[in-house]
Short mmCIF file of C-alpha atoms and ligand atoms in Angstrom, two decimals:
data_model
loop_
_atom_site.label_atom_id
_atom_site.label_comp_id
_atom_site.label_asym_id
_atom_site.label_seq_id
_atom_site.Cartn_x
_atom_site.Cartn_y
_atom_site.Cartn_z
CA MET A 1 -1.27 -1.18 -19.85
CA ILE A 2 0.48 -2.48 -16.72
CA ASN A 3 -1.49 -2.46 -13.48
CA ILE A 4 0.42 -3.57 -10.41
CA ILE A 5 -0.87 -4.26 -6.92
CA LEU A 6 1.78 -3.99 -4.21
CA PHE A 7 0.86 -5.44 -0.90
CA GLY A 8 2.54 -6.52 2.31
CA LYS A 9 2.51 -5.66 5.99
CA PRO A 10 3.13 -2.09 7.18
CA GLY A 11 6.85 -1.39 6.77
CA ALA A 12 7.33 -3.99 4.02
CA GLY A 13 8.61 -1.28 1.66
CA LYS A 14 5.56 -0.81 -0.56
CA GLY A 15 5.88 2.97 -0.81
CA THR A 16 9.63 2.91 -1.44
CA GLN A 17 9.45 0.27 -4.15
CA ALA A 18 6.33 1.82 -5.70
CA GLU A 19 8.42 4.95 -6.39
CA PHE A 20 10.92 2.83 -8.30
CA LEU A 21 8.21 1.02 -10.31
CA LYS A 22 6.50 4.32 -11.04
CA ILE A 23 9.62 5.75 -12.65
CA ALA A 24 10.77 2.53 -14.34
CA TYR A 25 7.43 1.83 -16.03
CA ASN A 26 5.97 5.34 -16.21
CA LEU A 27 2.99 4.45 -14.04
CA VAL A 28 0.65 6.44 -11.81
CA HIS A 29 1.21 5.60 -8.14
CA ILE A 30 -1.92 5.49 -6.00
CA SER A 31 -1.33 5.00 -2.28
CA THR A 32 -4.57 4.94 -0.28
CA GLY A 33 -2.57 5.69 2.90
CA ASP A 34 -1.10 8.83 1.26
CA LEU A 35 -4.54 9.87 0.00
CA PHE A 36 -5.96 9.59 3.51
CA ARG A 37 -2.98 11.49 4.98
CA ASN A 38 -3.46 14.28 2.40
CA ASN A 39 -7.12 14.50 3.35
CA ILE A 40 -6.16 14.72 7.02
CA LYS A 41 -3.68 17.50 6.23
CA ASN A 42 -6.33 19.42 4.32
CA LYS A 43 -8.83 18.84 7.15
CA SER A 44 -11.44 17.47 4.73
CA GLN A 45 -14.47 15.57 5.99
CA LEU A 46 -12.98 12.36 4.57
CA GLY A 47 -9.75 13.14 6.42
CA LEU A 48 -11.51 13.61 9.73
CA LEU A 49 -13.33 10.34 9.33
CA ALA A 50 -10.23 8.42 8.22
CA LYS A 51 -8.19 9.85 11.09
CA SER A 52 -10.48 8.28 13.67
CA TYR A 53 -9.59 4.83 12.28
CA MET A 54 -5.96 5.47 11.36
CA ASP A 55 -5.12 6.83 14.81
CA LYS A 56 -5.99 3.44 16.27
CA GLY A 57 -4.26 1.45 13.54
CA ASP A 58 -7.62 0.18 12.26
CA LEU A 59 -8.52 -0.07 8.59
CA VAL A 60 -10.81 2.64 7.24
CA PRO A 61 -14.19 1.08 6.25
CA ASP A 62 -14.27 -0.56 2.82
CA GLN A 63 -16.88 1.58 1.08
CA ILE A 64 -15.15 4.85 1.99
CA THR A 65 -11.82 3.51 0.75
CA ILE A 66 -13.25 1.98 -2.43
CA ASP A 67 -15.05 5.23 -3.38
CA MET A 68 -11.87 7.24 -2.80
CA LEU A 69 -9.84 4.81 -4.94
CA LYS A 70 -12.34 4.86 -7.83
CA ASN A 71 -12.37 8.63 -7.75
CA GLU A 72 -8.58 8.71 -7.99
CA VAL A 73 -8.44 6.21 -10.88
CA ASN A 74 -11.09 8.22 -12.76
CA LYS A 75 -8.95 11.36 -12.52
CA ASN A 76 -6.24 9.78 -14.69
CA HIS A 77 -6.60 9.41 -18.47
CA GLU A 78 -4.30 8.21 -21.24
CA ILE A 79 -1.78 6.68 -18.90
CA LYS A 80 0.43 3.58 -19.06
CA GLY A 81 -1.05 2.03 -15.93
CA PHE A 82 -1.29 2.16 -12.15
CA ILE A 83 0.55 0.94 -9.09
CA PHE A 84 -1.96 0.31 -6.35
CA ASP A 85 -0.04 0.65 -3.07
CA GLY A 86 -1.89 -0.42 0.07
CA PHE A 87 -5.08 -1.18 -1.85
CA PRO A 88 -6.83 -3.60 -1.78
CA ARG A 89 -6.48 -4.59 1.86
CA THR A 90 -9.61 -6.74 2.17
CA ILE A 91 -11.31 -9.34 -0.03
CA SER A 92 -14.24 -7.00 -0.48
CA GLN A 93 -11.90 -4.24 -1.73
CA ALA A 94 -10.26 -6.75 -4.11
CA GLU A 95 -13.63 -7.79 -5.53
CA ALA A 96 -14.71 -4.17 -5.89
CA LEU A 97 -11.43 -3.37 -7.67
CA ASP A 98 -11.87 -6.29 -10.08
CA SER A 99 -15.38 -5.30 -11.09
CA PHE A 100 -14.51 -1.60 -11.27
CA LEU A 101 -11.50 -2.27 -13.53
CA GLU A 102 -13.58 -4.59 -15.70
CA SER A 103 -16.19 -1.85 -16.11
CA ILE A 104 -13.51 0.45 -17.54
CA ASN A 105 -11.84 -2.27 -19.65
CA MET A 106 -8.81 -2.66 -17.45
CA LYS A 107 -7.39 -5.49 -15.40
CA ILE A 108 -4.68 -6.27 -12.90
CA THR A 109 -1.46 -7.44 -14.55
CA VAL A 110 0.36 -8.64 -11.45
CA THR A 111 0.08 -8.68 -7.68
CA ILE A 112 3.36 -8.41 -5.78
CA PHE A 113 3.52 -9.40 -2.15
CA LEU A 114 6.52 -8.01 -0.26
CA GLU A 115 7.31 -10.42 2.56
CA ALA A 116 9.29 -9.74 5.77
CA GLU A 117 9.19 -10.83 9.39
CA ASP A 118 7.31 -8.81 12.02
CA SER A 119 10.45 -8.06 14.08
CA ILE A 120 12.18 -6.49 11.05
CA LEU A 121 9.06 -4.54 10.12
CA GLU A 122 8.64 -3.24 13.67
CA ASP A 123 12.20 -1.84 13.61
CA ARG A 124 11.65 -0.23 10.21
CA LEU A 125 8.37 1.38 11.31
CA ILE A 126 9.81 2.83 14.50
CA LYS A 127 12.74 4.31 12.54
CA ARG A 128 10.39 5.63 9.84
CA GLY A 129 8.16 7.18 12.51
CA GLN A 130 11.12 9.02 14.04
CA LEU A 131 11.98 10.52 10.65
CA SER A 132 8.49 11.26 9.34
CA GLY A 133 6.63 12.03 12.55
CA ARG A 134 3.86 9.57 11.55
CA THR A 135 2.10 8.84 14.82
CA ASP A 136 0.89 5.38 13.76
CA ASP A 137 4.55 4.39 13.25
CA GLN A 138 5.71 5.53 16.68
CA ASP A 139 3.53 3.53 19.02
CA LEU A 140 4.04 -0.21 19.46
CA ASP A 141 0.37 -0.84 20.35
CA LYS A 142 -0.73 0.83 17.12
CA ILE A 143 1.85 -1.11 15.12
CA CYS A 144 0.65 -4.39 16.69
CA ASN A 145 -2.94 -3.51 15.86
CA ARG A 146 -1.99 -2.77 12.25
CA PHE A 147 -0.28 -6.18 12.04
CA LYS A 148 -3.39 -7.78 13.55
CA GLU A 149 -5.66 -6.02 11.04
CA TYR A 150 -3.33 -7.23 8.31
CA ASN A 151 -3.35 -10.85 9.51
CA ILE A 152 -7.12 -10.99 9.75
CA LYS A 153 -8.25 -8.87 6.81
CA THR A 154 -5.40 -8.57 4.30
CA PHE A 155 -3.63 -11.95 4.54
CA PRO A 156 -6.55 -13.77 2.76
CA LEU A 157 -5.69 -11.73 -0.36
CA LYS A 158 -2.67 -13.98 -0.90
CA LYS A 159 -4.95 -16.95 -1.48
CA TYR A 160 -7.34 -14.83 -3.56
CA TYR A 161 -4.65 -13.67 -6.01
CA ASN A 162 -2.89 -17.02 -6.00
CA SER A 163 -6.11 -18.75 -7.06
CA ILE A 164 -6.28 -16.56 -10.16
CA GLY A 165 -2.56 -17.02 -10.91
CA LYS A 166 -1.59 -13.41 -10.22
CA LEU A 167 0.39 -13.68 -6.99
CA HIS A 168 4.15 -13.17 -6.91
CA ILE A 169 6.04 -13.20 -3.63
CA ILE A 170 9.17 -11.10 -3.27
CA ASN A 171 11.57 -11.33 -0.35
CA GLY A 172 11.29 -7.91 1.30
CA ILE A 173 14.38 -8.33 3.49
CA GLY A 174 17.57 -6.65 2.36
CA THR A 175 18.68 -3.26 1.14
CA ILE A 176 16.36 -1.06 -0.92
CA ASP A 177 18.54 -1.76 -3.98
CA GLU A 178 18.47 -5.53 -3.45
CA ILE A 179 14.69 -5.55 -3.23
CA ARG A 180 14.43 -3.27 -6.25
CA ASP A 181 16.57 -5.73 -8.25
CA ARG A 182 14.28 -8.60 -7.26
CA LEU A 183 11.30 -6.57 -8.46
CA SER A 184 13.06 -5.73 -11.73
CA ASN A 185 13.79 -9.40 -12.37
CA LEU A 186 10.16 -10.27 -11.74
CA MET A 187 8.91 -7.50 -14.03
CA ASN A 188 11.30 -8.65 -16.78
CA GLN A 189 9.84 -12.14 -16.56
CA ILE A 190 6.27 -10.88 -16.69
CA GLN A 191 6.61 -8.48 -19.59
P1 LIG B 201 -0.38 2.87 4.86
O1 LIG B 201 0.18 4.21 4.55
O2 LIG B 201 -0.66 2.05 3.63
O3 LIG B 201 0.42 2.12 5.89
O4 LIG B 201 -1.82 3.12 5.53
C1 LIG B 201 -1.96 3.86 6.73
C2 LIG B 201 -3.37 3.68 7.26
O5 LIG B 201 -4.33 4.17 6.31
C3 LIG B 201 -3.79 2.23 7.53
O6 LIG B 201 -3.36 1.78 8.81
C4 LIG B 201 -5.31 2.36 7.45
O7 LIG B 201 -5.84 2.95 8.62
C5 LIG B 201 -5.50 3.36 6.32
N1 LIG B 201 -5.59 2.68 5.01
C6 LIG B 201 -4.71 2.77 3.97
N2 LIG B 201 -5.11 2.01 2.94
C7 LIG B 201 -6.26 1.41 3.33
C8 LIG B 201 -7.15 0.48 2.70
N3 LIG B 201 -6.92 0.00 1.47
N4 LIG B 201 -8.24 0.09 3.41
C9 LIG B 201 -8.49 0.57 4.64
N5 LIG B 201 -7.68 1.42 5.30
C10 LIG B 201 -6.58 1.84 4.65
#
């Protein structure tokens, strides 16, 4: 089994590259952001709750997110592995993921951090927001808050995964194909 965590700031290209990894390695792609957005679209109770945080660019509370993630993993059987996109985003989510995976005899194979500067990410998000209509991508205040949330809550994950020898940093600046090739090279080294 291959289980990949993709993390990086909003706009780093996690979703785009996850699609490539999903096809290349026949994995199930779980994006917590997409799961929340689907819940919002379906007007579920979880969606309503998540919306109140997402609209401000805040993270949704850990326990809600962890429960949703576990539920999604448990829906999939007999698969080659997962790409976790946008999860974990806090140390407490990372610890919960580790113990959950251990309880079902699974573990993380690799954690890939997509790195790019804020100014580049800001441009990408604004452009993405114009195409997709995502409100959290169209407002600079919300984008800044998401970066702030990332710096405070998600950045410590780099140290966490580095300390257990699972962190790989990929330069997230360049064309989609260039970044995909960097990911492919990394995956070839790991396998
Ligand atoms: P994303 O699509 O990954 O950029 O996520 C969009 C929004 O969904 C984030 O700004 C958060 O409000 C929420 N979200 C997604 N994943 C998580 C997570 N792992 N923990 C908490 N909130 C999350």
